[in-house]
Coordinates of C-alpha atoms and ligand atoms in Angstrom, one line a residue:
X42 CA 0.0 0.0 0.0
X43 CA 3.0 2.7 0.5
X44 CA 3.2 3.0 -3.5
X45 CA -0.5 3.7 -3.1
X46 CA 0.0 6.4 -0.6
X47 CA 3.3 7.9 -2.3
X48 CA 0.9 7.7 -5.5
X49 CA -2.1 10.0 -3.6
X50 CA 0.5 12.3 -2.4
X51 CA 2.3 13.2 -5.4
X52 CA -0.9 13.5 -7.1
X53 CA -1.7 16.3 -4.1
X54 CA 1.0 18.4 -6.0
X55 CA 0.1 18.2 -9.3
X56 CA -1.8 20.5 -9.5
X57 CA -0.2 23.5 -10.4
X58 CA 1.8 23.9 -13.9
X59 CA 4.9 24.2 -12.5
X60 CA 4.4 20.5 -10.9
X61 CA 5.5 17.3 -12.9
X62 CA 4.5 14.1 -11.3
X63 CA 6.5 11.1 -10.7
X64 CA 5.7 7.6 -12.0
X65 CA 5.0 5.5 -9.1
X66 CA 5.0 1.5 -9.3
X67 CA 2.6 -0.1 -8.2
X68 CA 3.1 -3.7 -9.3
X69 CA 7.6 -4.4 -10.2
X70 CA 8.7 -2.1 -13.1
X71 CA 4.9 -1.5 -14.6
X72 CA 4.6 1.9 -14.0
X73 CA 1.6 4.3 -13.6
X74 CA 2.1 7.3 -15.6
X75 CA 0.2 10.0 -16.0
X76 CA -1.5 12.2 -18.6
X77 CA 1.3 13.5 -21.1
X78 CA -0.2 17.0 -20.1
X79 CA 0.7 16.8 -16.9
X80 CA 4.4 16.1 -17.3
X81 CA 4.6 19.6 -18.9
X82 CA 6.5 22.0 -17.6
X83 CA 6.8 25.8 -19.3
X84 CA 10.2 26.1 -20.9
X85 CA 10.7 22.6 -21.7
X86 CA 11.5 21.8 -24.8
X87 CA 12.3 18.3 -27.0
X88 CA 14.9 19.5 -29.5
X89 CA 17.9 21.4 -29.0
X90 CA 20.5 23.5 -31.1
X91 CA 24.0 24.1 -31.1
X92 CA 25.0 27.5 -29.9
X93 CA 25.4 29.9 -33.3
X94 CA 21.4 28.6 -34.1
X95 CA 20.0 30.0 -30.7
X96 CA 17.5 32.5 -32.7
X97 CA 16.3 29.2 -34.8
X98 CA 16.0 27.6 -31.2
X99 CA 14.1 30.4 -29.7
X100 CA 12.0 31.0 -32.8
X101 CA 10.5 27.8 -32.8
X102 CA 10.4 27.6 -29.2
X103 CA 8.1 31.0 -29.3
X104 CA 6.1 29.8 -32.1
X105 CA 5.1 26.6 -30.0
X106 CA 4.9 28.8 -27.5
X107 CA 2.5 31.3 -28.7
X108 CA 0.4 28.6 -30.3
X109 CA -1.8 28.7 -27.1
X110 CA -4.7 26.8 -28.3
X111 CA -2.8 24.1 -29.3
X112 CA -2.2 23.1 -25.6
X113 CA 1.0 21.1 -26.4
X114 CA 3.0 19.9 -23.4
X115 CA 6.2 20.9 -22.7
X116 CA 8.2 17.8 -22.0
X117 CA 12.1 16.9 -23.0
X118 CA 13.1 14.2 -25.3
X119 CA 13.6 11.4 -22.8
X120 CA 10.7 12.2 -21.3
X121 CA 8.0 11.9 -24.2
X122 CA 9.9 8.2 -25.0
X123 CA 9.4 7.2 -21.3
X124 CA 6.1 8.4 -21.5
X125 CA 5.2 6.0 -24.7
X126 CA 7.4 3.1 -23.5
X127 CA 5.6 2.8 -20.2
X128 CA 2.2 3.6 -21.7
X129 CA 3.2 0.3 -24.0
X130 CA 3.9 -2.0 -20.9
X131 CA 0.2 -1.3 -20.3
X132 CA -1.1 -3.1 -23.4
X133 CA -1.8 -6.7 -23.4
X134 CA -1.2 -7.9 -27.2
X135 CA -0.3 -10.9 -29.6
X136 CA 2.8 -10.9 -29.0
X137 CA 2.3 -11.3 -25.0
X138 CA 0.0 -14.1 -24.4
X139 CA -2.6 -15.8 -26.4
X140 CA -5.5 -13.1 -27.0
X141 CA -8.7 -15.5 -27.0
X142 CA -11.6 -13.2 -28.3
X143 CA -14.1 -15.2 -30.3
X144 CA -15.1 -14.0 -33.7
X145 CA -12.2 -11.9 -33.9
X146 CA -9.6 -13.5 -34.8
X147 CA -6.7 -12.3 -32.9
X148 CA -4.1 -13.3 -34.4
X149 CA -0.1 -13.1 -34.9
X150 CA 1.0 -10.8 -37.1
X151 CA 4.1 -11.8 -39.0
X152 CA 7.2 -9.9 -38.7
X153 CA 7.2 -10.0 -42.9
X154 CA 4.3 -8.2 -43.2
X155 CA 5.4 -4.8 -41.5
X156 CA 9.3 -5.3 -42.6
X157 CA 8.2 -5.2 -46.5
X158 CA 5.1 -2.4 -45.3
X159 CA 7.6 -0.5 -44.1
X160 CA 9.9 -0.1 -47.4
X161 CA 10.1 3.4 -48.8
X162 CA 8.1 3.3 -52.1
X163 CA 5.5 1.4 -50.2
X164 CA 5.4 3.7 -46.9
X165 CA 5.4 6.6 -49.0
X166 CA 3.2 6.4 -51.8
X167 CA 0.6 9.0 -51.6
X168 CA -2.8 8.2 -52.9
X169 CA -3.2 11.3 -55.1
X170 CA 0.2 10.0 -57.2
X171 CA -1.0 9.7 -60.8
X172 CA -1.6 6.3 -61.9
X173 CA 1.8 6.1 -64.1
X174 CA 3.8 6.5 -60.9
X175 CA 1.9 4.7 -59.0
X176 CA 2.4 1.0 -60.4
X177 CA 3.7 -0.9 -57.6
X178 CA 1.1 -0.2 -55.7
X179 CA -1.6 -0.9 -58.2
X180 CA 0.3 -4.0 -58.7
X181 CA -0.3 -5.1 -55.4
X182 CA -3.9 -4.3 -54.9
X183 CA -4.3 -6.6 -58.8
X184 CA -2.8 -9.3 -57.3
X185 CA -4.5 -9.4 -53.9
X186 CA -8.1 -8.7 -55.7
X187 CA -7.2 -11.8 -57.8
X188 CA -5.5 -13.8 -54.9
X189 CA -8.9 -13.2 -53.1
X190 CA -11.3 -14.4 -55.9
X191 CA -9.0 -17.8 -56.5
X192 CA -9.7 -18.5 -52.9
X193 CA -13.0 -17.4 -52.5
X194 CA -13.9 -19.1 -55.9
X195 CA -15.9 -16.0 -56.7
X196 CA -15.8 -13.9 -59.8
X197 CA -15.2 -10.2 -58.4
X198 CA -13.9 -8.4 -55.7
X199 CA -13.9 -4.4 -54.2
X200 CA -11.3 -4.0 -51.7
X201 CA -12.3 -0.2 -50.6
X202 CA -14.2 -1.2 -47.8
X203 CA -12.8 0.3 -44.3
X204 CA -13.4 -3.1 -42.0
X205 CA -16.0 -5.8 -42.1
X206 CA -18.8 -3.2 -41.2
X207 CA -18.2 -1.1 -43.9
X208 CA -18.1 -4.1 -46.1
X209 CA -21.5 -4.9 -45.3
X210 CA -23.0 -1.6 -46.1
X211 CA -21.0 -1.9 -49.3
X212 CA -22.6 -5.3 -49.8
X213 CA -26.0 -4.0 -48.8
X214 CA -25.6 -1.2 -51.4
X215 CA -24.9 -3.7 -53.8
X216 CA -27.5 -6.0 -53.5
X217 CA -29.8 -2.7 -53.8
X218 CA -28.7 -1.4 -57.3
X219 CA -29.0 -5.3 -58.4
X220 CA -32.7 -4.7 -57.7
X221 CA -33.4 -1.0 -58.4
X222 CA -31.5 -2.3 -61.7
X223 CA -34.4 -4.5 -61.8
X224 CA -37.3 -2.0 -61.4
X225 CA -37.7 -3.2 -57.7
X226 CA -37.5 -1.9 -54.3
X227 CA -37.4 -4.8 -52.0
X228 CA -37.3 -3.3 -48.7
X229 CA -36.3 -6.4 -46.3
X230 CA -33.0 -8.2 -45.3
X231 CA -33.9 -11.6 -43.1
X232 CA -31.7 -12.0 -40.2
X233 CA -30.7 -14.8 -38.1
X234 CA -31.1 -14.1 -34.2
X235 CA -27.9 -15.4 -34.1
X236 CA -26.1 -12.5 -36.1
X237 CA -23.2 -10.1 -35.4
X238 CA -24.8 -6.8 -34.0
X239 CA -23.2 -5.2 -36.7
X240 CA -25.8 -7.3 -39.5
X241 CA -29.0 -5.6 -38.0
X242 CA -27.2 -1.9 -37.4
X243 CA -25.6 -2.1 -41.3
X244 CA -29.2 -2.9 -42.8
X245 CA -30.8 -0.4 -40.9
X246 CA -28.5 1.9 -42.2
X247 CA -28.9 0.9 -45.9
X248 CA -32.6 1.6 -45.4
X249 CA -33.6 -2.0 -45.0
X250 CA -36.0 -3.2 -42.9
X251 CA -34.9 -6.0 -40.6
X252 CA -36.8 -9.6 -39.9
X253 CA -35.4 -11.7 -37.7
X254 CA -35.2 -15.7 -38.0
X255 CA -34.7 -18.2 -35.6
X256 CA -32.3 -20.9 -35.4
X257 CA -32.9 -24.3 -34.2
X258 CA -31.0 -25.9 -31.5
X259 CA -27.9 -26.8 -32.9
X260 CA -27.0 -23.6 -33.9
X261 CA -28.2 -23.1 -37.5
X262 CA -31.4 -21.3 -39.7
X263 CA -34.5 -23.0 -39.3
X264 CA -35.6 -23.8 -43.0
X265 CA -38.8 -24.1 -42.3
X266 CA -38.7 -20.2 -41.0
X267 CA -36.9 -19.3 -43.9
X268 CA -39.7 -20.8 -46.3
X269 CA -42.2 -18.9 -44.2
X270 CA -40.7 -15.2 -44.3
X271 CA -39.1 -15.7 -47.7
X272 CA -41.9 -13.2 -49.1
X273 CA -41.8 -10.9 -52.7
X274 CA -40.2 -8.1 -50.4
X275 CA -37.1 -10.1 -49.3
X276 CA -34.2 -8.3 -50.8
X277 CA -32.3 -11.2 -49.3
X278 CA -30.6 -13.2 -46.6
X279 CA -27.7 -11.7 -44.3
X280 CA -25.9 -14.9 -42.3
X281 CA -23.2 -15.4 -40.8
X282 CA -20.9 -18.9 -41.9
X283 CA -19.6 -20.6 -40.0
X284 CA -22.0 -18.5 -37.8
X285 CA -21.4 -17.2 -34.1
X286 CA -21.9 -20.4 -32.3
X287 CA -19.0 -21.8 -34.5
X288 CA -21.4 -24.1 -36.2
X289 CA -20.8 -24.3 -40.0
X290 CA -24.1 -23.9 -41.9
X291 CA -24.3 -27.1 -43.5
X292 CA -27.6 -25.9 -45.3
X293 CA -26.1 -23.0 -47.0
X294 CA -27.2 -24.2 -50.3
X295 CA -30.2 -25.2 -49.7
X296 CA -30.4 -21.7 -48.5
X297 CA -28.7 -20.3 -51.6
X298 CA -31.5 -21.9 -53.8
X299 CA -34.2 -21.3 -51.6
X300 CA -33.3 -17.7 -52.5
X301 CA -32.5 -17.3 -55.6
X302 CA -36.0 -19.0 -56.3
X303 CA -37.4 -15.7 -55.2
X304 CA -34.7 -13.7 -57.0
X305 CA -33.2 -13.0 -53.0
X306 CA -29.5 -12.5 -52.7
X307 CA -27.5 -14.5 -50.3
X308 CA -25.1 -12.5 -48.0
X309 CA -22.8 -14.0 -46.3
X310 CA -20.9 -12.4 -43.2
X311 CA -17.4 -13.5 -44.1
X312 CA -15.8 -12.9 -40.7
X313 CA -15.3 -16.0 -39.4
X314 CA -13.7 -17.3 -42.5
X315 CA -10.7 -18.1 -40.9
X316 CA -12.4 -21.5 -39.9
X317 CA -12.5 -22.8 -44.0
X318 CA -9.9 -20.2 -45.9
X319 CA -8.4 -22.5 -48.6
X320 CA -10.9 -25.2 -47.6
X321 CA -14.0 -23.8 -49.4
X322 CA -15.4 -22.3 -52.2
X323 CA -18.4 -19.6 -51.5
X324 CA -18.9 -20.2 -55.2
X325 CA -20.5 -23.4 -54.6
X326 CA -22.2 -22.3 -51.5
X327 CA -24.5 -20.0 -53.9
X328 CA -23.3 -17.2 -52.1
X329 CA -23.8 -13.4 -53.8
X330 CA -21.9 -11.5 -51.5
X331 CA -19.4 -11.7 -48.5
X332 CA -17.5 -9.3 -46.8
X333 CA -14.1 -11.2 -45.6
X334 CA -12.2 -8.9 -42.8
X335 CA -8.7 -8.2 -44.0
X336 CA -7.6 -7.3 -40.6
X337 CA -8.7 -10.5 -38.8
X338 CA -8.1 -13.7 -41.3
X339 CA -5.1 -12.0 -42.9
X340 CA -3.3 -10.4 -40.4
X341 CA -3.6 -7.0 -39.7
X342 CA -3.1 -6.0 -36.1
X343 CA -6.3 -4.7 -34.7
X344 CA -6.5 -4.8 -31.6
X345 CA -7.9 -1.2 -30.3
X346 CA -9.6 -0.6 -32.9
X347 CA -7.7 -0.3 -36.5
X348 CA -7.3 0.5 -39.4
X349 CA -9.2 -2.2 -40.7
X350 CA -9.8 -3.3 -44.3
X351 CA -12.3 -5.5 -46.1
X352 CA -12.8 -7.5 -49.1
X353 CA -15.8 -7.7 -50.7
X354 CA -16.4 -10.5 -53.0
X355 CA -19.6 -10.3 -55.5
X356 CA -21.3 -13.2 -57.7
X357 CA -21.8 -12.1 -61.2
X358 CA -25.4 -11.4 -60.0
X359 CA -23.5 -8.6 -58.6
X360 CA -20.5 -7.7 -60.4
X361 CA -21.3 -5.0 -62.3
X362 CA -22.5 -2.7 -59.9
X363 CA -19.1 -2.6 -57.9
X364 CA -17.4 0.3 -55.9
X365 CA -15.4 2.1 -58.5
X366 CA -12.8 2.1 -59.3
X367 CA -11.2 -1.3 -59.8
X368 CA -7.8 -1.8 -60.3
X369 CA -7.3 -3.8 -63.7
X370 CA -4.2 -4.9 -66.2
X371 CA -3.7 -3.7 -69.7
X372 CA -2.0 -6.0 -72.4
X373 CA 1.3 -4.3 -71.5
X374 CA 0.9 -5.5 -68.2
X375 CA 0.7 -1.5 -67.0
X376 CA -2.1 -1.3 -64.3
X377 CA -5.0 1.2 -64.4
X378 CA -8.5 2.2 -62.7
X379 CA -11.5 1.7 -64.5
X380 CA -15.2 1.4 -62.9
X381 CA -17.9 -1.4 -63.1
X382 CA -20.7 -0.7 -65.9
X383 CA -23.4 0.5 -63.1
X384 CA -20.8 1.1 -60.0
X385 CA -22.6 2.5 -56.8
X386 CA -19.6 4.8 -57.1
X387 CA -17.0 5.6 -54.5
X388 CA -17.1 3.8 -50.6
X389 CA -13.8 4.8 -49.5
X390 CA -11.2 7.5 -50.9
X391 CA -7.9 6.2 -52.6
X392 CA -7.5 2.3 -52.8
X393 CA -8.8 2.0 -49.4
X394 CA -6.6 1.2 -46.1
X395 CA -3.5 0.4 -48.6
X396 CA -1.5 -0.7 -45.4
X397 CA -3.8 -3.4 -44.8
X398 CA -4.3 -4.9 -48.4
X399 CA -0.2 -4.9 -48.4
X400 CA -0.6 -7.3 -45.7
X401 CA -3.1 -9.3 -46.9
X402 CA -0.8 -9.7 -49.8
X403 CA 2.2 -10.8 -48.5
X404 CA 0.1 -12.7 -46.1
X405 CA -1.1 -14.5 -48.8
X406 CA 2.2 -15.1 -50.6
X407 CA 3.8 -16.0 -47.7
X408 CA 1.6 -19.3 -47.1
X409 CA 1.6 -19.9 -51.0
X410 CA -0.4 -23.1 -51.4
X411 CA -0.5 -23.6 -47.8
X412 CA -3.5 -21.5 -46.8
X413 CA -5.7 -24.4 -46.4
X414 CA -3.3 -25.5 -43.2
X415 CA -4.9 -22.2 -41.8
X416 CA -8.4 -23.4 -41.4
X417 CA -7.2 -27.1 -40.1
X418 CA -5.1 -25.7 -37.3
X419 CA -7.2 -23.1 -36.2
X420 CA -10.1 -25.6 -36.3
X421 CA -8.1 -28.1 -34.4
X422 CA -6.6 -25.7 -31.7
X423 CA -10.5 -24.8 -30.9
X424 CA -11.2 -28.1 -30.5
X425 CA -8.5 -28.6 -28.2
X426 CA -10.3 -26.1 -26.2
X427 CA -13.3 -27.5 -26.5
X428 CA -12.2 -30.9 -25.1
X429 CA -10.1 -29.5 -22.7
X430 CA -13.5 -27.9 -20.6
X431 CA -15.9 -29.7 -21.7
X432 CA -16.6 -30.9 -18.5
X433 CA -16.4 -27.8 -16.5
X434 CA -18.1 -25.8 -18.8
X435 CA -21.5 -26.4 -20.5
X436 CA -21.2 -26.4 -24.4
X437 CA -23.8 -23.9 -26.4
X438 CA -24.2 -26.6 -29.2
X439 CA -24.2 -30.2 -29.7
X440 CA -22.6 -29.5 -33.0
X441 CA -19.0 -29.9 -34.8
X442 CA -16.8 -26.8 -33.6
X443 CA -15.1 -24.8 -36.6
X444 CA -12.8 -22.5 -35.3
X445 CA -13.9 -21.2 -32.1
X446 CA -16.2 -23.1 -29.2
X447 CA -18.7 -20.8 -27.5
X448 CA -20.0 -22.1 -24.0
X449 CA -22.9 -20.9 -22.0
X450 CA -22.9 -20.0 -18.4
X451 CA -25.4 -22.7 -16.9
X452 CA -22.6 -24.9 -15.4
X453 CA -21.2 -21.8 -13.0
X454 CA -24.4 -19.7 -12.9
X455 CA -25.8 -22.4 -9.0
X456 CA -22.0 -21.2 -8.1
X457 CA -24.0 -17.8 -7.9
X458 CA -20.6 -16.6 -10.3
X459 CA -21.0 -15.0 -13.8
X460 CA -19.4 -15.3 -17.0
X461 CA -18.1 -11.5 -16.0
X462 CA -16.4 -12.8 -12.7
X463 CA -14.7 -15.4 -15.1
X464 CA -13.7 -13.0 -17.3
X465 CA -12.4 -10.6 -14.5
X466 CA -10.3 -13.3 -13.1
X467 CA -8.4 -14.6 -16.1
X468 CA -6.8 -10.9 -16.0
X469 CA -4.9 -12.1 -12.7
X470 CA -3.5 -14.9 -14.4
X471 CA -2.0 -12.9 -17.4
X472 CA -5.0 -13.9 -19.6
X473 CA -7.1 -11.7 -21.6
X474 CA -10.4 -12.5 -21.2
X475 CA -12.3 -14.4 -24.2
X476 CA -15.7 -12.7 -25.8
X477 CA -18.4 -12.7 -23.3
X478 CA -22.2 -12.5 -23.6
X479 CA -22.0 -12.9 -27.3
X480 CA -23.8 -14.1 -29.4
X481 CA -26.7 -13.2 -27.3
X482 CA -28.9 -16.5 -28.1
X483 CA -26.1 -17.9 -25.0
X484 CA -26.8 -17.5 -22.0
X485 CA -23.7 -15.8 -20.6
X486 CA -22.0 -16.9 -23.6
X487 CA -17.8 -17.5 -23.1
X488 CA -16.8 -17.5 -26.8
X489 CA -13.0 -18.8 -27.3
X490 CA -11.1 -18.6 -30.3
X491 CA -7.5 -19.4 -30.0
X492 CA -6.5 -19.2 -33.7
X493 CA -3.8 -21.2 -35.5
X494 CA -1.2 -19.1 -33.6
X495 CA -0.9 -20.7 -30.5
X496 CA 0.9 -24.0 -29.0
X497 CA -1.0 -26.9 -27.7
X498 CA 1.0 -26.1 -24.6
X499 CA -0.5 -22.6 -24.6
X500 CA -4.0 -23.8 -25.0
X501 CA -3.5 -26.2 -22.4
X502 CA -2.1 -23.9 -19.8
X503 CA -4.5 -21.9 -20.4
X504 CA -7.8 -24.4 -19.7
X505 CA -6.0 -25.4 -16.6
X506 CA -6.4 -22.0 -15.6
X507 CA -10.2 -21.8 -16.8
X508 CA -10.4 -25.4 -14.5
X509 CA -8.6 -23.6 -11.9
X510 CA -11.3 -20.4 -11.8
X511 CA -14.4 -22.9 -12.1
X512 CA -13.2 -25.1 -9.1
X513 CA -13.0 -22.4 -7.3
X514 CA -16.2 -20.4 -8.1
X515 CA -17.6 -24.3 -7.6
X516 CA -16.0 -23.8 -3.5
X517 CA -17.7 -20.0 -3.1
X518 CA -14.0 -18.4 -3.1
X519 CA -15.2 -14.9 -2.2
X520 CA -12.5 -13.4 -3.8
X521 CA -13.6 -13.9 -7.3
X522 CA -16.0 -11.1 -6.7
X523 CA -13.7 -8.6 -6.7
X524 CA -11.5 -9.6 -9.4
X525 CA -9.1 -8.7 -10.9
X526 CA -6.8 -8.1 -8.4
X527 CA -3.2 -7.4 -9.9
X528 CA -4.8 -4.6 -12.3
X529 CA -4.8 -1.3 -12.4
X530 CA -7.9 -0.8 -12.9
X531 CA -10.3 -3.4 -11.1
X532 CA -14.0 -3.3 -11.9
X533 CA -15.1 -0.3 -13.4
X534 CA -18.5 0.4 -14.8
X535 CA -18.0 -0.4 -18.2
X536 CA -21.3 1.0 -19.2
X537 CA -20.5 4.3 -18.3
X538 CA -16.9 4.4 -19.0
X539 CA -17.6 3.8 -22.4
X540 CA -20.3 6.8 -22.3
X541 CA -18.3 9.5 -20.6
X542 CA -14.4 8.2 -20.4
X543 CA -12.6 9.7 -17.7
X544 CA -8.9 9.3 -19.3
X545 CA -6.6 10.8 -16.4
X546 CA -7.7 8.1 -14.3
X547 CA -4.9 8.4 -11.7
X548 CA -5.5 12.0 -11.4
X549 CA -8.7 11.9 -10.1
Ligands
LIG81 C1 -15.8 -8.6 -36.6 C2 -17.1 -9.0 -37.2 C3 -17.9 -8.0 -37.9 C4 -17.5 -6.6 -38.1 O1 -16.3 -6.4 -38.6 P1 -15.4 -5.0 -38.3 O2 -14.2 -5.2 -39.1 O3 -15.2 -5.0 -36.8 O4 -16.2 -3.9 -38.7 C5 -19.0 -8.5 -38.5 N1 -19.4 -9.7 -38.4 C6 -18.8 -10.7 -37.6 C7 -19.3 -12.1 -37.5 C8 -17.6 -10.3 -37.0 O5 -16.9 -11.2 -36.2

């Protein structure tokens, strides 16, 4: 408690200008630090000149200076790095622990990836260069929109789409002008109860009209309630395969032709396609669309949030009506941008998130014919998982797991302990906590996926530990309440922090 104490103390002083405050630990060499602001101190400065450039040095100095409004701290050189580094000792990543979030496939990030990202004529193309200099990068978005159709097995691709959301609206958008095209205005998407939030939010958004479907108890559509609601109006189907309970869809085309029959699109939510890349072809499946997020299956890091990327692969139902423009190849193998015949126009300015197609690319390349071992490793480590607490916890279906296993809460909920006290206590053993209370047709759903990235010895350690936490929520240990307890930050209300973030949180 004294490094709490020193901590209140020093923040006592802080208030005044004039007063940097000291890091204090609090747990080893993981220090708190706070607010870059606060470090300031008037007259401090990061750069320094020799002696014959003073007026350069105080010119620049004033200008900051009289820059008021900008509010930039005053800090040295040494100080704005120890600042960042101890800011980073904060993060949990990758490249710390296994990162277990269901559906969002948290991958490792090869080295490759940001070591060719990172070469000048890549780093520093500018996405208003004319097309004539800008080949290599053309070059590389032509390959990945091919690379993407040979694996999908579908004709066409837009890769301008921001993340997966984006994607869908894209898709949405799509599946619109294919009907408008038409003479129609169908005004209704079906939706599984068991879809992503973001299904319902992206239809709603595209001006749809949203009807739900249920799914039976092993996880996938209920025909029989897709016969029933399959009406003139349908614009078409939005599903998610393999879907959140990480069931594959095994109907999917019966589904297809179900909808097609009543001139319906299928859409399907891509996002979990780490579970069959290089094991399936959506071509067969019947599919129309699918949005297939760049940052997740491919490798884009993304935790907090992005940039993300999306591809967007279309039937030729759809192809025509693209996101212009498309990168294509002349005869003299020089690369250009031409538009689809009825393109919806422009979703995203330049070529996209360029970053994150570059490492999709060498993603790609880098596994060559390979890909396929994706899927069967990520599918197997989930199912190591599976088996591994199947006892202790209460599996959400009966059926196969793809690439992540989703449990409900019924098991632990007599202990009087939720899926949130689970979740709170992993943090104390170095873990980050899996998805929780999603998909919300689980009750207090725990939804694990491990990805191809990790160790059996890894996964193993890290269902002892989820053994570990249900023994003892099974023997009332009280102290699970309060969980974690070697955090900074303990429970907070997440509800509210997420409304009205209080970012100086050692300061208050
Ligand atoms: C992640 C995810 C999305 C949304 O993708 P973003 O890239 O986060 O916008 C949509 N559907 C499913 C099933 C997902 O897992």
């Amino acid at each position: 408690m004294l490094t709490e104490e020193r901590a209140t103390s020093v923040n006592a002083n802080s208030n005044g200008n004039d007063q940097t405050r000291l890091s204090v630990t609090r747990n080893g060499q993981i220090y708190e630090e706070p607010l870059i602001f606060e470090r300031s101190h008037p007259g401090r400065v990061g750069f320094s000149f020799p002696e014959d450039d003073q007026g350069l040095e105080h010119e620049l100095g004033d200008f900051l200076r009289e820059e008021d409004s900008l509010h930039l701290p005053e800090v040295s050189e040494p100080e704005v790095v120890r600042h960042f580094t101890r800011l980073s000792t904060w993060n949990y990543g990758i490249d710390l622990n296994l990162y277990p979030l269901g559906s969002c496939s948290m991958k490792y990030n090869p080295r490759i990836n940001e070591e060719i990202a990172g070469l000048p004529h890549f780093r520093d193309a500018h996405p208003s260069l004319p097309v004539a200099y800008s080949q290599d990068v053309l070059k590389v978005v032509y390959e990945l929109q091919d690379m993407i159709c040979q694996l999908t097995d579908m004709p066409a691709v837009t890769l301008q789409p921001a993340a997966g959301a984006h994607g869908e609206l894209t898709g949405l958008f799509l599946m619109q002008a294919y009907h408008r095209k038409k003479g129609q205005e169908r005004k209704v998407i079906l939706v599984p109860d068991s879809a992503h939030g973001t299904n319902p939010a992206s239809c709603t958004l595209a001006g749809y009209d949203v009807k739900e479907l249920k799914s039976t108890r092993q996880g996938l559509l209920d025909l029989d309630d897709l016969k029933q609601n399959l009406t003139p109006d349908v614009a078409g189907l939005m599903i998610t395969n393999p879907n959140t309970v990480g069931v594959f869809e095994t109907n999917i085309r019966a589904i297809a032709d179900l909808l097609h029959a009543n001139d319906s699109l299928l859409y399907m939510d891509g996002a979990n396609y780490n579970a069959i890349i290089g094991q399936a072809s959506l071509g067969k499946m019947g599919v129309d669309v699918s949005h297939l997020n760049l940052h997740k299956t491919f490798s884009t890091p993304h935790g907090g949030g992005g940039p993300g990327g999306a591809a967007v692969v279309v039937s030729d139902r759809l192809k025509d009506f693209l996101p212009g423009p498309q990168v294509t190849r002349a005869k003299d193998e020089s690369y250009a941008l031409e538009s689809a015949e009825f393109s919806i126009g422009r979703m995203k300015s330049g070529l996209g998130h360029f970053g994150v197609l570059l490492r999709a690319c060498i993603f790609i390349r880098s596994h060559g014919n390979q890909m396929g071992a994706i899927a069967e490793h990520a599918v197997l480590n989930a199912n190591i998982v599976r088996k591994n607490l199947e006892e202790q916890f209460q599996l959400a279906s009966d059926n196969d797991s793809m690439h992540e296993v989703v449990f409900s809460d019924s098991k632990q909920k007599k202990t009087g302990f939720s899926t949130m006290d689970l979740a709170k206590a992993l943090i104390d053993y170095g873990y980050h906590p899996p998805t929780v209370y999603f998909p919300l047709s689980v009750h207090g759903a725990i939804m694990i996926e491990p990805t191809e990235s990790e160790s059996p010895e890894t996964l193993d350690h890290f269902s002892e530990v989820m053994k570990d936490i249900a023994a003892r929520m099974q023997a009332g240990d009280s102290d699970l309440s309060a969980a974690p307890h070697r955090a900074f930050v303990t429970r907070i209300d997440e509800a509210t922090a997420a409304r009205n973030p209080v970012l100086n949180y050692f300061t208050k």
